[in-house]
Coordinates of C-alpha atoms and ligand atoms in Angstrom, one line a residue:
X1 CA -14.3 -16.0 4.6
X2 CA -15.4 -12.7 4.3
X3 CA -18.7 -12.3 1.9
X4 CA -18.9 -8.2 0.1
X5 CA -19.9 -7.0 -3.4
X6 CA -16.9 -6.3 -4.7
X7 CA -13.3 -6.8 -3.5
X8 CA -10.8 -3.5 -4.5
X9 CA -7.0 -4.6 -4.9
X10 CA -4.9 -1.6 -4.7
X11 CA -5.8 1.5 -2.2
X12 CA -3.8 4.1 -4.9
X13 CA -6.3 6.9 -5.9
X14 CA -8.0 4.8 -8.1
X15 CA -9.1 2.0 -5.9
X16 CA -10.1 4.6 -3.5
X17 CA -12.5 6.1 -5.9
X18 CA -14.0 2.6 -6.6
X19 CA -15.0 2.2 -3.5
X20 CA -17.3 5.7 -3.9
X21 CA -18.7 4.4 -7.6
X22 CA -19.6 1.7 -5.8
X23 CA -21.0 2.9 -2.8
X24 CA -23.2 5.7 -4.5
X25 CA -24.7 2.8 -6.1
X26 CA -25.2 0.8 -3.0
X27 CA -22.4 -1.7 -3.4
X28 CA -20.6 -3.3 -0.2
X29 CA -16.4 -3.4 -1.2
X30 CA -13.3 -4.2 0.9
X31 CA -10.0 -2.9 0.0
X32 CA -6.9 -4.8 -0.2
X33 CA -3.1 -3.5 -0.2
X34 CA 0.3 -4.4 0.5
X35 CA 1.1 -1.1 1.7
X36 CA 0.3 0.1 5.2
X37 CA -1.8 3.0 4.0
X38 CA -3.8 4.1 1.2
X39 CA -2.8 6.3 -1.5
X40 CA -0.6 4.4 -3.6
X41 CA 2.2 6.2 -6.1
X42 CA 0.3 9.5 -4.7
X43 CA 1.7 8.9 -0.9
X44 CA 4.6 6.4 -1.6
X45 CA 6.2 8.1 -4.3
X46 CA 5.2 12.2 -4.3
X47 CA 3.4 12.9 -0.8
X48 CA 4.3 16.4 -1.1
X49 CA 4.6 17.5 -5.2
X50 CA 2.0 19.8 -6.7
X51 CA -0.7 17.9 -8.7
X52 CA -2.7 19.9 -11.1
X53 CA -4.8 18.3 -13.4
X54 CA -7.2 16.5 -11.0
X55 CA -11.0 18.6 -12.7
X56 CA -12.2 21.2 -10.2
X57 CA -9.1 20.9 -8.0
X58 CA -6.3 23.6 -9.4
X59 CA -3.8 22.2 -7.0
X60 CA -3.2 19.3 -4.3
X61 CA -0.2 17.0 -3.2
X62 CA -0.3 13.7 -3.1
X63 CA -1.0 13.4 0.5
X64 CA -3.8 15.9 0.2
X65 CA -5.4 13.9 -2.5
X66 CA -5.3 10.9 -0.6
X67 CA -6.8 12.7 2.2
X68 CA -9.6 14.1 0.4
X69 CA -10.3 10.9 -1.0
X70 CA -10.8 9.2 1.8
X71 CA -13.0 12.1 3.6
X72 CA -15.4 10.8 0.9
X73 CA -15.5 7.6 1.3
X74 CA -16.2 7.5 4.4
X75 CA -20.2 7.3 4.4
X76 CA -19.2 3.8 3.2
X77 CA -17.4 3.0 6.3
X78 CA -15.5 0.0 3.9
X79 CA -13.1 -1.9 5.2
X80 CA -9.4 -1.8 4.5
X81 CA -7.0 -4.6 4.9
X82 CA -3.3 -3.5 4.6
X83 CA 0.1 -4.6 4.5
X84 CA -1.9 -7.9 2.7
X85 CA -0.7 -9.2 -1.1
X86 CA -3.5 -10.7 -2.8
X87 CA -1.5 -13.9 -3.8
X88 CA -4.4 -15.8 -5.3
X89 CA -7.6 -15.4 -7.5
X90 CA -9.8 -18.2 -7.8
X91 CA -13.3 -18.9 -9.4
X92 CA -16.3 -20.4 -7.6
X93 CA -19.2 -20.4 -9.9
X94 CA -20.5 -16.9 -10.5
X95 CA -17.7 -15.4 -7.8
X96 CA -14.4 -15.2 -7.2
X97 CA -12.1 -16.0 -4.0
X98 CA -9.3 -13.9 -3.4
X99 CA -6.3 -15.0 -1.2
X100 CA -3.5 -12.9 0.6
X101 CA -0.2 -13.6 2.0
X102 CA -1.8 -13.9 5.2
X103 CA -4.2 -16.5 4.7
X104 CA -7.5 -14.5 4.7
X105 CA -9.6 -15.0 1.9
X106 CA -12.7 -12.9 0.5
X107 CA -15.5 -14.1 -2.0
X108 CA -17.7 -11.4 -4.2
X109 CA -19.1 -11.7 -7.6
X110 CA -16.7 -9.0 -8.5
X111 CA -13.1 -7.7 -8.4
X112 CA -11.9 -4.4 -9.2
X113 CA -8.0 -4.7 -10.1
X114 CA -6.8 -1.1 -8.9
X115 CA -3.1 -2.3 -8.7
X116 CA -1.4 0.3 -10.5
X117 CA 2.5 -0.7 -11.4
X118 CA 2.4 -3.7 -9.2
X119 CA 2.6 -4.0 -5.0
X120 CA 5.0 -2.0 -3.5
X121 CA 7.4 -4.1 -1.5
X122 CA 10.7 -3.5 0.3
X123 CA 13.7 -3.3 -1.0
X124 CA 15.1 -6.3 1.4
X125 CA 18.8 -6.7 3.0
X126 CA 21.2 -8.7 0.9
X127 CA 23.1 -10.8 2.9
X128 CA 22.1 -14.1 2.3
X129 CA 21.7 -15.3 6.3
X130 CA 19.3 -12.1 6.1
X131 CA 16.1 -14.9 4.6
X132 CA 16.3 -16.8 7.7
X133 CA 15.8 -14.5 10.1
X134 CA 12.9 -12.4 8.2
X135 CA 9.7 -12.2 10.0
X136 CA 11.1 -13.4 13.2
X137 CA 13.9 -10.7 13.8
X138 CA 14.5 -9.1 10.6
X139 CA 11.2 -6.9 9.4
X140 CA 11.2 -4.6 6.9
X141 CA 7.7 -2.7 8.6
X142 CA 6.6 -2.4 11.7
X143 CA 2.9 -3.4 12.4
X144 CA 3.0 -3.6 15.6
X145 CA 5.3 -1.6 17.7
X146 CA 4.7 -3.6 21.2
X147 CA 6.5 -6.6 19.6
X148 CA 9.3 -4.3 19.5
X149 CA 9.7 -3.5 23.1
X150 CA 12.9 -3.7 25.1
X151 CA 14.9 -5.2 22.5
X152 CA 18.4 -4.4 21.4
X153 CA 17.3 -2.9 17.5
X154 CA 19.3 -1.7 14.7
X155 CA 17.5 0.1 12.5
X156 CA 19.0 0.6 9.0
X157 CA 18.5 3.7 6.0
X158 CA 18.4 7.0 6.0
X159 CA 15.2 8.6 5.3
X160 CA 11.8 9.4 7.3
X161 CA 11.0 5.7 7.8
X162 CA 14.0 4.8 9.8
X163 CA 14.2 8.5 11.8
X164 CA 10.6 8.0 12.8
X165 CA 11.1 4.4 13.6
X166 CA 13.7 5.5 15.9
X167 CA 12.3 8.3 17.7
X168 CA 9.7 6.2 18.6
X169 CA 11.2 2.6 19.4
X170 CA 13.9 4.8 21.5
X171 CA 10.8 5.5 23.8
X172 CA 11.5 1.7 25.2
X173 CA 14.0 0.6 23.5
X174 CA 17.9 0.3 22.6
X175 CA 18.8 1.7 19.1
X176 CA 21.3 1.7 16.5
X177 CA 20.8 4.2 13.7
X178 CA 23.3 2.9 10.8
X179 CA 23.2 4.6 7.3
X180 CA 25.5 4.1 4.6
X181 CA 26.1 8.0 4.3
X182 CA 26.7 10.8 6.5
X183 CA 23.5 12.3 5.5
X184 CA 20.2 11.5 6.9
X185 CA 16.7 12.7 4.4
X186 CA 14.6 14.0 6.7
X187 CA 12.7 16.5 7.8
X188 CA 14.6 19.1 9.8
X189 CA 12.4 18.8 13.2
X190 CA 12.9 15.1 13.1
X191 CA 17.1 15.2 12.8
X192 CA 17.2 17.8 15.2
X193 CA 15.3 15.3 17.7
X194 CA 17.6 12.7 16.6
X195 CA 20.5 14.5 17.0
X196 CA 19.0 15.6 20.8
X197 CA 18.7 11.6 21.5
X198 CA 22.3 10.9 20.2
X199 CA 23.1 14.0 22.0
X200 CA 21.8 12.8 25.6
X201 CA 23.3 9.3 25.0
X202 CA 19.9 7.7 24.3
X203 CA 20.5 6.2 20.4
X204 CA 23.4 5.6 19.0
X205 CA 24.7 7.1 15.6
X206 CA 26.5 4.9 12.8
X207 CA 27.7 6.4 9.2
X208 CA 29.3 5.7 6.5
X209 CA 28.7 2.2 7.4
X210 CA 26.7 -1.5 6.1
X211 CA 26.2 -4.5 7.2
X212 CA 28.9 -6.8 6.4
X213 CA 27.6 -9.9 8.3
X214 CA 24.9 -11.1 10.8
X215 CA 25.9 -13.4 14.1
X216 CA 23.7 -15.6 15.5
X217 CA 21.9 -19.1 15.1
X218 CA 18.3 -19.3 15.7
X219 CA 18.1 -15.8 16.5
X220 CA 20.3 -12.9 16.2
X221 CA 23.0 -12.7 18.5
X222 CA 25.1 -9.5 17.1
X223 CA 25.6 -7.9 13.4
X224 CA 28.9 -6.5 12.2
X225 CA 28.8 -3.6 10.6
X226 CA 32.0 -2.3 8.1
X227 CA 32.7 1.3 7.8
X228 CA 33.7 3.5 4.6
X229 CA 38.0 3.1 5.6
X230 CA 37.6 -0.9 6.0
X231 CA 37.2 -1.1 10.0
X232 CA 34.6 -2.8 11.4
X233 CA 32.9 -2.6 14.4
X234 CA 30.2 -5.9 16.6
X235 CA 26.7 -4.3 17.4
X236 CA 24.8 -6.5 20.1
X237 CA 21.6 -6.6 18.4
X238 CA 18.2 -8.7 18.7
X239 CA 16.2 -7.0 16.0
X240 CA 17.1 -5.4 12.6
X241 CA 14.6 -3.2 11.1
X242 CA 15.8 -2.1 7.7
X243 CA 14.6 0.8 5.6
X244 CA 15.8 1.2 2.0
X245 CA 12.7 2.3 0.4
X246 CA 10.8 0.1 -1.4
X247 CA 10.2 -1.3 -5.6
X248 CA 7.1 -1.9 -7.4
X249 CA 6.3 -5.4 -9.1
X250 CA 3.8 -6.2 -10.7
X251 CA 3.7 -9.9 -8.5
X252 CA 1.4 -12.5 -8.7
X253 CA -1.3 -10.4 -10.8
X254 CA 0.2 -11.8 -13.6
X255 CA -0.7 -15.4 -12.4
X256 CA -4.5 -14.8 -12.6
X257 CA -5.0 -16.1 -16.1
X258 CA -5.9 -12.9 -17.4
X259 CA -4.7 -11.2 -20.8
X260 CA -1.6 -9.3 -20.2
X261 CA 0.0 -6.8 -22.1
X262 CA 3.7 -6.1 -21.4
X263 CA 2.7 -5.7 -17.6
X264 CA -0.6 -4.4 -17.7
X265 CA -4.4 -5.5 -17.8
X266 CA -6.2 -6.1 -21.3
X267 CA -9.8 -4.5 -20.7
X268 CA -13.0 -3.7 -22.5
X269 CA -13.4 0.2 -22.5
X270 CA -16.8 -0.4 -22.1
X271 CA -16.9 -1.2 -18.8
X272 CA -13.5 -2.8 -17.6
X273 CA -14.0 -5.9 -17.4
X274 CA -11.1 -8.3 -18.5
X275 CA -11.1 -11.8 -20.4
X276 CA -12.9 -12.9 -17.1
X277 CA -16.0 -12.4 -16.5
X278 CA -16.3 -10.4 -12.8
X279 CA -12.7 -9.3 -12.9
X280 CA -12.4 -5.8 -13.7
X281 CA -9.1 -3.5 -14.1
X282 CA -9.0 0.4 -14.0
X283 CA -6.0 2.9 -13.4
X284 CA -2.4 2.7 -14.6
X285 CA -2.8 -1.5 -14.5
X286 CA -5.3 -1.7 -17.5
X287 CA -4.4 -0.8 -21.1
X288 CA -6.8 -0.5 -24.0
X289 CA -6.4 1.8 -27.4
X290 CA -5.8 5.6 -26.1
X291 CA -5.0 4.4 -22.5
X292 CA -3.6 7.6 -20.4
X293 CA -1.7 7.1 -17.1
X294 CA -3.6 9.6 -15.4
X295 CA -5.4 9.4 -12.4
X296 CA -8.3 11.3 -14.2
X297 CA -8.6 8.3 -16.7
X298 CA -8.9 5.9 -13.3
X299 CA -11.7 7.7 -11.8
X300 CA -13.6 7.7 -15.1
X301 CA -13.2 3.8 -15.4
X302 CA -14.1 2.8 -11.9
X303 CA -17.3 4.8 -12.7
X304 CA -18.2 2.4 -16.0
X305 CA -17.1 -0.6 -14.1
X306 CA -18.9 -0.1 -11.1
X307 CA -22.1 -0.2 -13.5
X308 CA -21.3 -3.4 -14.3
X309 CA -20.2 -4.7 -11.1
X310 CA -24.1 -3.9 -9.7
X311 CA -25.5 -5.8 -12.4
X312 CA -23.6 -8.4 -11.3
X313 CA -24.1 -8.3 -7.7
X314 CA -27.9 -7.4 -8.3
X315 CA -29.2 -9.4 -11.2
X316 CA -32.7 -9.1 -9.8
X317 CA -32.5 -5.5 -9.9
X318 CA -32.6 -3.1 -12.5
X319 CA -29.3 -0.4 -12.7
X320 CA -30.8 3.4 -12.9
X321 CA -28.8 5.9 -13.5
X322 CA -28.9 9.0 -10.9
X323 CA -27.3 12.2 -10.5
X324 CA -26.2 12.6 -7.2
X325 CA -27.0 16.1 -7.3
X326 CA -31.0 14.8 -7.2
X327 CA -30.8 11.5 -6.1
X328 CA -32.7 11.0 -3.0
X329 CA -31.2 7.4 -2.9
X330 CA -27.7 8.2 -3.2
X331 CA -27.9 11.3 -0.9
X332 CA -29.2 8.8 1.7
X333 CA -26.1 6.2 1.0
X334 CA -23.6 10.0 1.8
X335 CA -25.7 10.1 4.9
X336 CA -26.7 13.4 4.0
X337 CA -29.5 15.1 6.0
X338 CA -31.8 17.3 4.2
Ligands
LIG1 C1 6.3 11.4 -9.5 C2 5.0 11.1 -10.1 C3 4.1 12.2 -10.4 C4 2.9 12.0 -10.9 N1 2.1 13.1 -11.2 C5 0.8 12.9 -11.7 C6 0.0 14.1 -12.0 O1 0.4 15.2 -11.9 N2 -1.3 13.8 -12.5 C7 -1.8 12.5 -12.7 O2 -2.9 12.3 -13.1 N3 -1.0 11.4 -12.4 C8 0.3 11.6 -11.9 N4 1.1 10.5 -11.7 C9 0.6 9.2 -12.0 C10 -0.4 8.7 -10.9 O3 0.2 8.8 -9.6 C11 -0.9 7.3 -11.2 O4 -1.6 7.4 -12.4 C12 -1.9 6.9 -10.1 O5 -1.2 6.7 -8.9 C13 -2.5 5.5 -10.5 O6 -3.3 5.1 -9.5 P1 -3.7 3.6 -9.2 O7 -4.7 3.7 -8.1 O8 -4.1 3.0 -10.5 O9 -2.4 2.9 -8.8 P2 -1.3 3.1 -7.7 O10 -1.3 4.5 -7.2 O11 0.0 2.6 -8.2 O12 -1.8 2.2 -6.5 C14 -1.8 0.8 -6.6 C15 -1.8 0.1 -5.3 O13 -2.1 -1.3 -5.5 C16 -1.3 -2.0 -4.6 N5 -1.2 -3.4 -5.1 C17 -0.7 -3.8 -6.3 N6 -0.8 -5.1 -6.5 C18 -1.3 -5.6 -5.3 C19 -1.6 -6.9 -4.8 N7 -1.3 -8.0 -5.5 N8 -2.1 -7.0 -3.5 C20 -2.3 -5.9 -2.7 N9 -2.0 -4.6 -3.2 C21 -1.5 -4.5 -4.4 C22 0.0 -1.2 -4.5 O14 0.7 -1.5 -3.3 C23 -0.5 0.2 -4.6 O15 -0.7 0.8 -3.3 C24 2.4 10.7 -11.2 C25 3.2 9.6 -10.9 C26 4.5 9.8 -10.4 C27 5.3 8.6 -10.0

């Protein structure tokens, strides 16, 4: 069981910033998130639109944001756990354990709820005999691509997931690229390589088509795939990776005990903290009177509840508040040399 101040679920923009409140202030945090990178609805959703109403910044992506976030953080050296669900949240006196889909578990005095609309997860095949086979030769994300070595892999969708997927697996392995349309959404260096490797005879190309039905007992022997004008055609396949994007739910947060709203987090303006003591909620996941979706309103309440989450983790110690413009203390936690 891992032992930190405070434990950040969600790496969108806001937890992100959390982990700087905190840090400035001394606080140890871990970060938690389903996804397999940080930046949330910024990087899942518009990587590459304009924002501009971040203060002192007239104009950024997504991805940039993300990026500069995470340049500061990184005095704090915190670290992240990915493609993990917090499932559970239970209390243990003055602190809380947190739980994941993968069994690890954390304890701190404090949470920060930085979950935004919900955990992103994938939009899964729908063929029932599909559920059997996922995690053993159906994934929906690749976390590690040496499991996926000399295999015989159809990879399904049509966007930058599945062409990258299959530039690189094709390095070592056999692959079926099947989209429902004729169209792939890419960017135009990637199709061109893809086209090259379909070209040469290294992947093979499969449109309009789905699956219609999956052979096999304890492990996949072949698929069948159906095509727009009713024929269908048996792929010898081992692995299916499938790609079609992914949908936000809100998930177990709503098992926590804590006051909801329609599906977001009742807080205190004051300093975040829900009906639990310990547990706070900032970003698009907390609601209180005047609440704005904006990632300026997330930054400005992970700084009040990282006030509160020092007292917390520092009841012997009084909370001082310090510019970081003069802060001898704080400039030492940036590891800046003067
Ligand atoms: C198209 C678009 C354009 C936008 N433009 C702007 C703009 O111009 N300006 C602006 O201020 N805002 C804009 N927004 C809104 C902005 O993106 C959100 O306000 C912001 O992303 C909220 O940040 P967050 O960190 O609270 O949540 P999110 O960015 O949603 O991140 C939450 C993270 O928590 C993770 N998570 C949730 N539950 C769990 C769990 N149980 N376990 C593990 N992980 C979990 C999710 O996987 C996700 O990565 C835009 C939104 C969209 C969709």
């Amino acid at each position: 069981m891992i032992k930190i101040d405070t434990i950040i679920i969600g790496a969108g923009p806001v937890g992100l910033f959390a982990v700087h409140q905190l840090g400035i202030k001394g606080l140890k945090s871990i970060v938690i998130d389903n996804l397999d990178k940080a930046g949330g609805q910024c990087i899942e959703l518009y990587p590459d639109k304009p924002i501009y109403d971040i203060p002192a910044v007239p104009e950024c992506t997504g991805e940039e944001l993300t990026k500069n976030l995470l340049e500061q953080i990184k005095p704090f050296n915190t670290e992240f756990f990915y493609n993990e669900r917090v499932d559970e949240v239970m209390q243990d006196k003055e602190n809380w354990i947190v739980k994941t889909n993968n069994n690890n578990e954390f304890t701190a005095p404090n949470i920060i709820i930085a979950g935004g609309v919900g955990s992103f997860e994938p939009r899964k095949l729908s063929l029932k005999e599909a559920v059997k086979f996922e995690g053993k030769s159906i994934f929906y994300a690749v976390k590690n691509k040496e499991a996926f070595k000399n295999k015989n892999i159809s990879i399904f969708g049509g966007g930058d997931s599945a062409l990258d997927w299959t530039l690189e697996l094709s390095k070592f392995s056999k692959i079926n690229l099947i989209h429902r349309r004729d169209e792939f959404r890419g960017a135009p260096h990637t199709l061109a390589e893809i086209k090259k490797l379909e070209k040469d005879g290294k992947i093979s190309i499969k449109t309009p088509c789905q699956l219609e039905s999956i052979e096999g007992d304890k492990d996949i022997a072949s698929i069948t795939i159906k095509f727009e004008d009713g024929k269908t055609e048996k792929i010898k396949t081992d692995t299916i990776l499938s790609f079609f994007g992914l949908i936000m739910k809100l998930g177990p947060i709503a098992e926590w005990g804590l006051n909801m709203n329609k599906k977001t987090i009742e807080v205190n303006s004051e300093n975040f903290q829900t009906n639990k003591k310990g547990i706070f909620a900032a970003g698009d996941i907390c609601s209180y009177p005047g609440k704005l979706k904006l990632i300026l309103s997330g930054f400005h309440e992970v700084a009040l509840a990282s006030v509160e989450c020092f007292k917390r983790a520092r009841p012997e110690e009084k909370y001082r508040f310090e510019f970081t413009t003069s802060s001898k203390t704080i400039q030492d936690r940036l590891g800046l040399k003067k």
